[in-house]
Every structure is written in structure tokens, then in C-alpha cells.
């Protein structure tokens, strides 16, 4: 199959292209599309055959449920059997935006889409192209991140093409995703809301709206054997091909340690990659240094994480050392992804 790539401009979204992508999905095909978080791989959420195609295209285990994307708030009531007061307040505060909520599902949503679960994950993205596309596609678009299972999520159309070209009908190109990390996921299907995946909508932001929340233990625990409530969180994720290690501590100590580790690895004939920031990049004496951006602009750091992880795969490095970002406000989301990519390998200095 030849994958059509269509460029779109946010200032004047070409509705003919949107209609074409919508038709692909309504007819049972797949189209990738931009969202404010990462690119999504979209299929008709109400068609079990489409969900099967999504799993096949990604090489994803089919017990890992898909998020259903909607364009209009009221549409949640067509697929959720129950919407709690707390859920309503979260929707009011953060939709459209990078927050996914989990509800008990109505029978209209096929088991194939929810990986056999009795709940359904729903997200209303703020991205204008995404919402226009969702409407054109019939209103309910199942979409995981548009990457091959296990690889970093995609933040540009070129990354989507790298992973999925030849496996899907179309890619809508909306340029670089502004957030670059996937949505926060909160389970509101039971009485106590639980954070299953941290995102740029932080726990503090949500607690300001609905009061105390819990975080699923599996989010922070390394290989604790705790079964995560979001099935996808159990899989190895975001992993670059080279072995990634995070070096944590005061900046001076971190750069010195990375320089030492790099020299040592190079002596053994290994090639080294370094994930740095604008503030530190020129302190590294050797290795292939890539900056995520300025530490003081944490949105910039988040936006570039997956892109930089991916770009190391095009190089010959054998191991990668990364700085740590524990202090940022969205640090929990960022560190959650970085720790997964590193398989929780951390050196403290
Ligand atoms: O920002 C995002 O959320 C992106 C864009 C495309 O919207 N999507 C995304 O989807 O990250 P995906 O499939 O890569 O991650 C969805 C996560 C998985 O870990 C999955 O297990 C979990 O959500 N999930 C989906 N439905 C669930 C449910 N009913 N109960 C618990 N976890 C669920
Ligand atoms: Mg994903």
C-alpha cells in the first residue's frame, strides 16, 4: 500500500484533504494525524476490524486498549456509561486538551477497541486538525501513538512515515507536535480518580480542581511486578536501540561524571551519545552530544525528547548518557518517559 502524505496549514486547514482522510477512516482504513501531544494512528473506533488493523500496523499486542478521540464534548455521553461529577469537572477544566479520562463503556464501543476491558479511554484533543479530522471520520477515532510498538512516540509526520509508511493509507502532516509527550491518563471509572500516566496536565493542576488524587503505583516503581492499570504502561517503551543511562545529581557533578563515563566507554571502543541541554552542551568533551533545548524552557525539553531518542537510532552509538530533569514542573511526565526509555538505569552522583 502506498501511504499518502498530505501537508496541512493550521491557518487555513484544507477541508478537502480532511474529508479525504475522514473517508479513509469511515471506509475502514487508517490515517495518522497530528495532535498537540504526539501523532495518532487513527481508525474508526466503532469498527472492530479497524482496531484490528491498528494493532497489526503498530505490531501492538491486542490486549492493550486504544484511546477513543472525540471532537465534541457531548460525544462522551454516547460511549461512556457513566460520567462522574469529578470527571465532569476535569472535562470542564482540561478539555479540549492533553488529558485522557477512563469511563465505564457503553456496548457501542467494541471490545476490540478496549482490549477486552469494560472501560473506555476518551480524549478530546485541542489540535484543530485533529478535531476536524475526527468529525470527518465519523466522530469516534481510536488512536494510539503513531509509532511501531516499543519505539518512541512520533512528534512529526516524517517520524510517522519512518515507522508506518506502506502500512497505512494516509498521514496528515501538521508539523511538529507542540507538547511532545502523550496525554495524562486518569481513571474516573471508580469513586477515587487515579492517575495512570502522568502528563503536562499535572497532578497539582487536577487536584486544584477536584481535590486529592492517587497515582497508580506502577507509574513510578521500576519493575516492581505491580500490574499497571493502564495495560500499555507494562510494555517496554520509547526505547532507543543503544543502551540509555540517566545520570542524576548536581549539574557540575553530572557533566563531570558523563565525561568520565564517556572517556571510559570510548577506551573500550564504544561510541557514546549524550543527551544534554543548551546550558551544558559545550561542557561535554567527547561523544555525540544532542541538546533537548534550554533547561529553563521545560516545554522545549519535553517537545524534543522523543525526537532526540529517535535521532540516536540513525547514528552508530552503542550507549547513551542522559542528564536528569527531576525538578521541572512537568518533570514527572518527562522523567516517566525517560526512565522507561532507560529501562530505569540510573546513576546517582
Ligand atoms: O496523547 C495521547 O494520549 C496519544 C495521542 C495520539 O492522543 N495517544 C496515546 O495512545 O498515547 P497510546 O495507545 O500510545 O497510549 C494509551 C495508553 C496505553 O498505555 C493504554 O494501555 C492505556 O492508554 N489505556 C487505554 N484504554 C485504557 C483503559 N480502558 N483502561 C486503562 N488504560 C487504558
Ligand atoms: Mg504509545
Short mmCIF file of C-alpha atoms in Angstrom, two decimals, residues 20-221:
data_model
loop_
_atom_site.label_atom_id
_atom_site.label_comp_id
_atom_site.label_asym_id
_atom_site.label_seq_id
_atom_site.Cartn_x
_atom_site.Cartn_y
_atom_site.Cartn_z
CA UNK A 20 -10.38 12.59 2.17
CA UNK A 21 -8.72 11.41 5.42
CA UNK A 22 -12.16 11.11 7.06
CA UNK A 23 -13.34 8.94 4.16
CA UNK A 24 -10.33 6.64 4.54
CA UNK A 25 -11.32 6.01 8.16
CA UNK A 26 -15.06 5.69 7.53
CA UNK A 27 -14.27 3.06 4.91
CA UNK A 28 -12.25 1.05 7.42
CA UNK A 29 -8.74 2.32 6.64
CA UNK A 30 -6.13 4.07 8.77
CA UNK A 31 -4.90 7.68 8.75
CA UNK A 32 -2.27 9.18 11.05
CA UNK A 33 -2.94 12.72 12.27
CA UNK A 34 -1.29 15.39 14.40
CA UNK A 35 -2.44 16.17 17.93
CA UNK A 36 -0.99 18.62 20.45
CA UNK A 37 0.70 15.72 22.30
CA UNK A 38 2.02 13.26 19.71
CA UNK A 39 0.81 11.94 16.34
CA UNK A 40 -2.05 9.45 16.49
CA UNK A 41 -2.72 6.41 14.28
CA UNK A 42 -6.44 6.76 13.63
CA UNK A 43 -9.10 4.23 12.75
CA UNK A 44 -12.87 4.03 13.26
CA UNK A 45 -13.26 3.34 17.00
CA UNK A 46 -16.68 1.76 16.48
CA UNK A 47 -15.45 -0.72 13.88
CA UNK A 48 -13.66 -3.76 15.38
CA UNK A 49 -11.94 -4.50 12.06
CA UNK A 50 -10.33 -1.04 12.15
CA UNK A 51 -8.98 -1.63 15.65
CA UNK A 52 -7.53 -4.94 14.47
CA UNK A 53 -5.78 -3.09 11.64
CA UNK A 54 -4.33 -0.59 14.13
CA UNK A 55 -2.84 -3.39 16.23
CA UNK A 56 -1.40 -5.03 13.12
CA UNK A 57 0.10 -1.81 11.72
CA UNK A 58 1.82 -0.98 15.03
CA UNK A 59 2.79 -4.54 15.86
CA UNK A 60 0.99 -3.94 19.16
CA UNK A 61 -0.42 -6.63 21.46
CA UNK A 62 -4.21 -6.56 21.17
CA UNK A 63 -4.77 -6.60 24.95
CA UNK A 64 -3.51 -3.02 25.00
CA UNK A 65 -6.59 -0.77 24.70
CA UNK A 66 -6.88 2.25 22.40
CA UNK A 67 -7.90 5.79 23.31
CA UNK A 68 -11.11 6.96 21.61
CA UNK A 69 -10.73 10.54 20.35
CA UNK A 70 -13.75 12.83 20.11
CA UNK A 71 -14.18 16.33 18.69
CA UNK A 72 -17.19 17.47 20.71
CA UNK A 73 -17.55 17.21 24.49
CA UNK A 74 -21.14 15.87 24.41
CA UNK A 75 -20.00 12.86 22.38
CA UNK A 76 -18.52 11.35 25.53
CA UNK A 77 -22.07 10.50 26.64
CA UNK A 78 -22.54 8.29 23.57
CA UNK A 79 -19.72 5.96 24.58
CA UNK A 80 -19.38 6.35 28.39
CA UNK A 81 -21.96 4.53 30.52
CA UNK A 82 -21.33 6.81 33.47
CA UNK A 83 -19.69 10.23 33.86
CA UNK A 84 -18.95 11.14 37.49
CA UNK A 85 -19.09 14.67 38.92
CA UNK A 86 -15.31 14.70 39.24
CA UNK A 87 -14.96 13.63 35.62
CA UNK A 88 -17.25 16.47 34.57
CA UNK A 89 -15.11 18.97 36.44
CA UNK A 90 -11.92 17.64 34.85
CA UNK A 91 -13.54 17.78 31.40
CA UNK A 92 -14.66 21.35 32.10
CA UNK A 93 -11.15 22.39 33.15
CA UNK A 94 -8.93 20.50 30.72
CA UNK A 95 -10.91 19.56 27.59
CA UNK A 96 -10.07 20.10 24.85
CA UNK A 97 -6.51 19.25 25.80
CA UNK A 98 -3.90 16.65 26.77
CA UNK A 99 -5.98 14.70 29.29
CA UNK A 100 -7.46 11.23 28.73
CA UNK A 101 -10.25 10.02 31.01
CA UNK A 102 -11.33 6.43 31.57
CA UNK A 103 -15.04 5.66 31.92
CA UNK A 104 -17.19 2.53 32.13
CA UNK A 105 -18.01 1.86 28.47
CA UNK A 106 -21.29 1.55 26.62
CA UNK A 107 -21.84 -1.55 24.43
CA UNK A 108 -21.47 0.65 21.30
CA UNK A 109 -17.70 0.53 21.82
CA UNK A 110 -16.36 -2.79 20.51
CA UNK A 111 -14.28 -5.00 22.84
CA UNK A 112 -11.54 -4.98 20.19
CA UNK A 113 -11.08 -1.23 20.74
CA UNK A 114 -10.78 -1.54 24.54
CA UNK A 115 -8.65 -4.69 24.53
CA UNK A 116 -11.50 -6.59 26.18
CA UNK A 117 -11.86 -4.12 29.08
CA UNK A 118 -15.25 -2.91 30.31
CA UNK A 119 -13.90 0.67 30.36
CA UNK A 120 -13.09 3.10 27.56
CA UNK A 121 -10.39 5.80 27.44
CA UNK A 122 -11.63 9.08 25.91
CA UNK A 123 -9.71 12.18 24.85
CA UNK A 124 -10.79 15.42 23.20
CA UNK A 125 -7.65 16.94 21.66
CA UNK A 126 -7.22 20.71 21.35
CA UNK A 127 -5.44 20.38 18.00
CA UNK A 128 -7.64 21.90 15.26
CA UNK A 129 -6.56 19.49 12.54
CA UNK A 130 -7.22 16.57 14.87
CA UNK A 131 -10.74 17.74 15.68
CA UNK A 132 -11.65 18.48 12.07
CA UNK A 133 -10.36 15.04 11.09
CA UNK A 134 -12.26 13.29 13.91
CA UNK A 135 -15.53 14.92 12.78
CA UNK A 136 -14.88 13.95 9.16
CA UNK A 137 -14.11 10.39 10.27
CA UNK A 138 -17.48 9.96 11.98
CA UNK A 139 -16.79 11.36 15.44
CA UNK A 140 -15.03 8.46 17.21
CA UNK A 141 -11.42 7.83 16.27
CA UNK A 142 -9.40 5.12 18.02
CA UNK A 143 -5.80 6.26 18.06
CA UNK A 144 -2.69 5.02 19.78
CA UNK A 145 0.52 6.96 19.32
CA UNK A 146 1.57 6.58 15.65
CA UNK A 147 4.77 4.59 16.19
CA UNK A 148 5.80 0.99 15.82
CA UNK A 149 5.21 -0.68 19.19
CA UNK A 150 8.18 -0.17 21.52
CA UNK A 151 9.69 2.77 19.64
CA UNK A 152 9.44 6.39 20.80
CA UNK A 153 6.14 8.12 20.02
CA UNK A 154 6.15 10.31 16.93
CA UNK A 155 6.13 14.10 17.00
CA UNK A 156 6.46 14.83 13.26
CA UNK A 157 4.91 13.38 10.10
CA UNK A 158 8.38 12.30 8.96
CA UNK A 159 8.73 10.14 12.10
CA UNK A 160 5.32 8.60 11.40
CA UNK A 161 6.39 7.81 7.84
CA UNK A 162 9.63 6.26 9.14
CA UNK A 163 7.62 3.77 11.23
CA UNK A 164 4.38 3.26 9.32
CA UNK A 165 4.94 4.05 5.65
CA UNK A 166 3.42 1.32 3.47
CA UNK A 167 1.21 0.10 6.34
CA UNK A 168 -1.43 2.86 6.44
CA UNK A 169 -3.42 4.79 3.83
CA UNK A 170 -2.61 8.36 4.80
CA UNK A 171 -0.60 10.71 7.02
CA UNK A 172 -1.84 14.23 7.76
CA UNK A 173 1.22 16.43 8.24
CA UNK A 174 0.64 19.28 10.70
CA UNK A 175 4.31 19.92 11.50
CA UNK A 176 5.85 19.37 14.91
CA UNK A 177 3.60 18.42 17.84
CA UNK A 178 3.79 21.24 20.38
CA UNK A 179 3.79 19.22 23.60
CA UNK A 180 5.70 16.13 22.51
CA UNK A 181 4.63 13.88 25.43
CA UNK A 182 1.46 11.78 25.46
CA UNK A 183 -1.64 12.86 27.39
CA UNK A 184 -2.09 12.33 31.11
CA UNK A 185 -4.45 9.42 31.78
CA UNK A 186 -6.85 9.45 34.71
CA UNK A 187 -9.21 6.63 35.61
CA UNK A 188 -12.53 8.15 36.66
CA UNK A 189 -14.49 4.91 36.30
CA UNK A 190 -14.48 4.32 40.05
CA UNK A 191 -15.04 6.55 43.04
CA UNK A 192 -11.44 7.67 43.54
CA UNK A 193 -9.73 9.20 40.49
CA UNK A 194 -6.37 7.56 39.81
CA UNK A 195 -3.57 8.88 37.58
CA UNK A 196 -2.40 6.04 35.35
CA UNK A 197 0.04 8.04 33.21
CA UNK A 198 1.50 11.46 34.12
CA UNK A 199 1.33 14.25 31.54
CA UNK A 200 1.63 18.01 31.19
CA UNK A 201 -1.73 18.30 32.93
CA UNK A 202 -0.11 17.63 36.29
CA UNK A 203 -1.49 16.10 39.46
CA UNK A 204 -1.30 19.53 41.17
CA UNK A 205 -3.33 21.12 38.35
CA UNK A 206 -6.02 18.47 38.63
CA UNK A 207 -6.06 18.42 42.43
CA UNK A 208 -6.75 22.16 42.35
CA UNK A 209 -9.99 21.27 40.55
CA UNK A 210 -11.17 18.03 42.22
CA UNK A 211 -9.13 17.60 45.40
CA UNK A 212 -6.85 14.70 46.39
CA UNK A 213 -5.96 12.09 43.76
CA UNK A 214 -3.90 8.95 43.70
CA UNK A 215 -1.20 7.87 41.28
CA UNK A 216 -1.07 4.25 40.15
CA UNK A 217 1.98 2.78 41.91
CA UNK A 218 3.17 1.18 38.69
CA UNK A 219 3.84 4.68 37.26
CA UNK A 220 6.87 5.29 39.46
CA UNK A 221 8.01 1.86 40.55
#
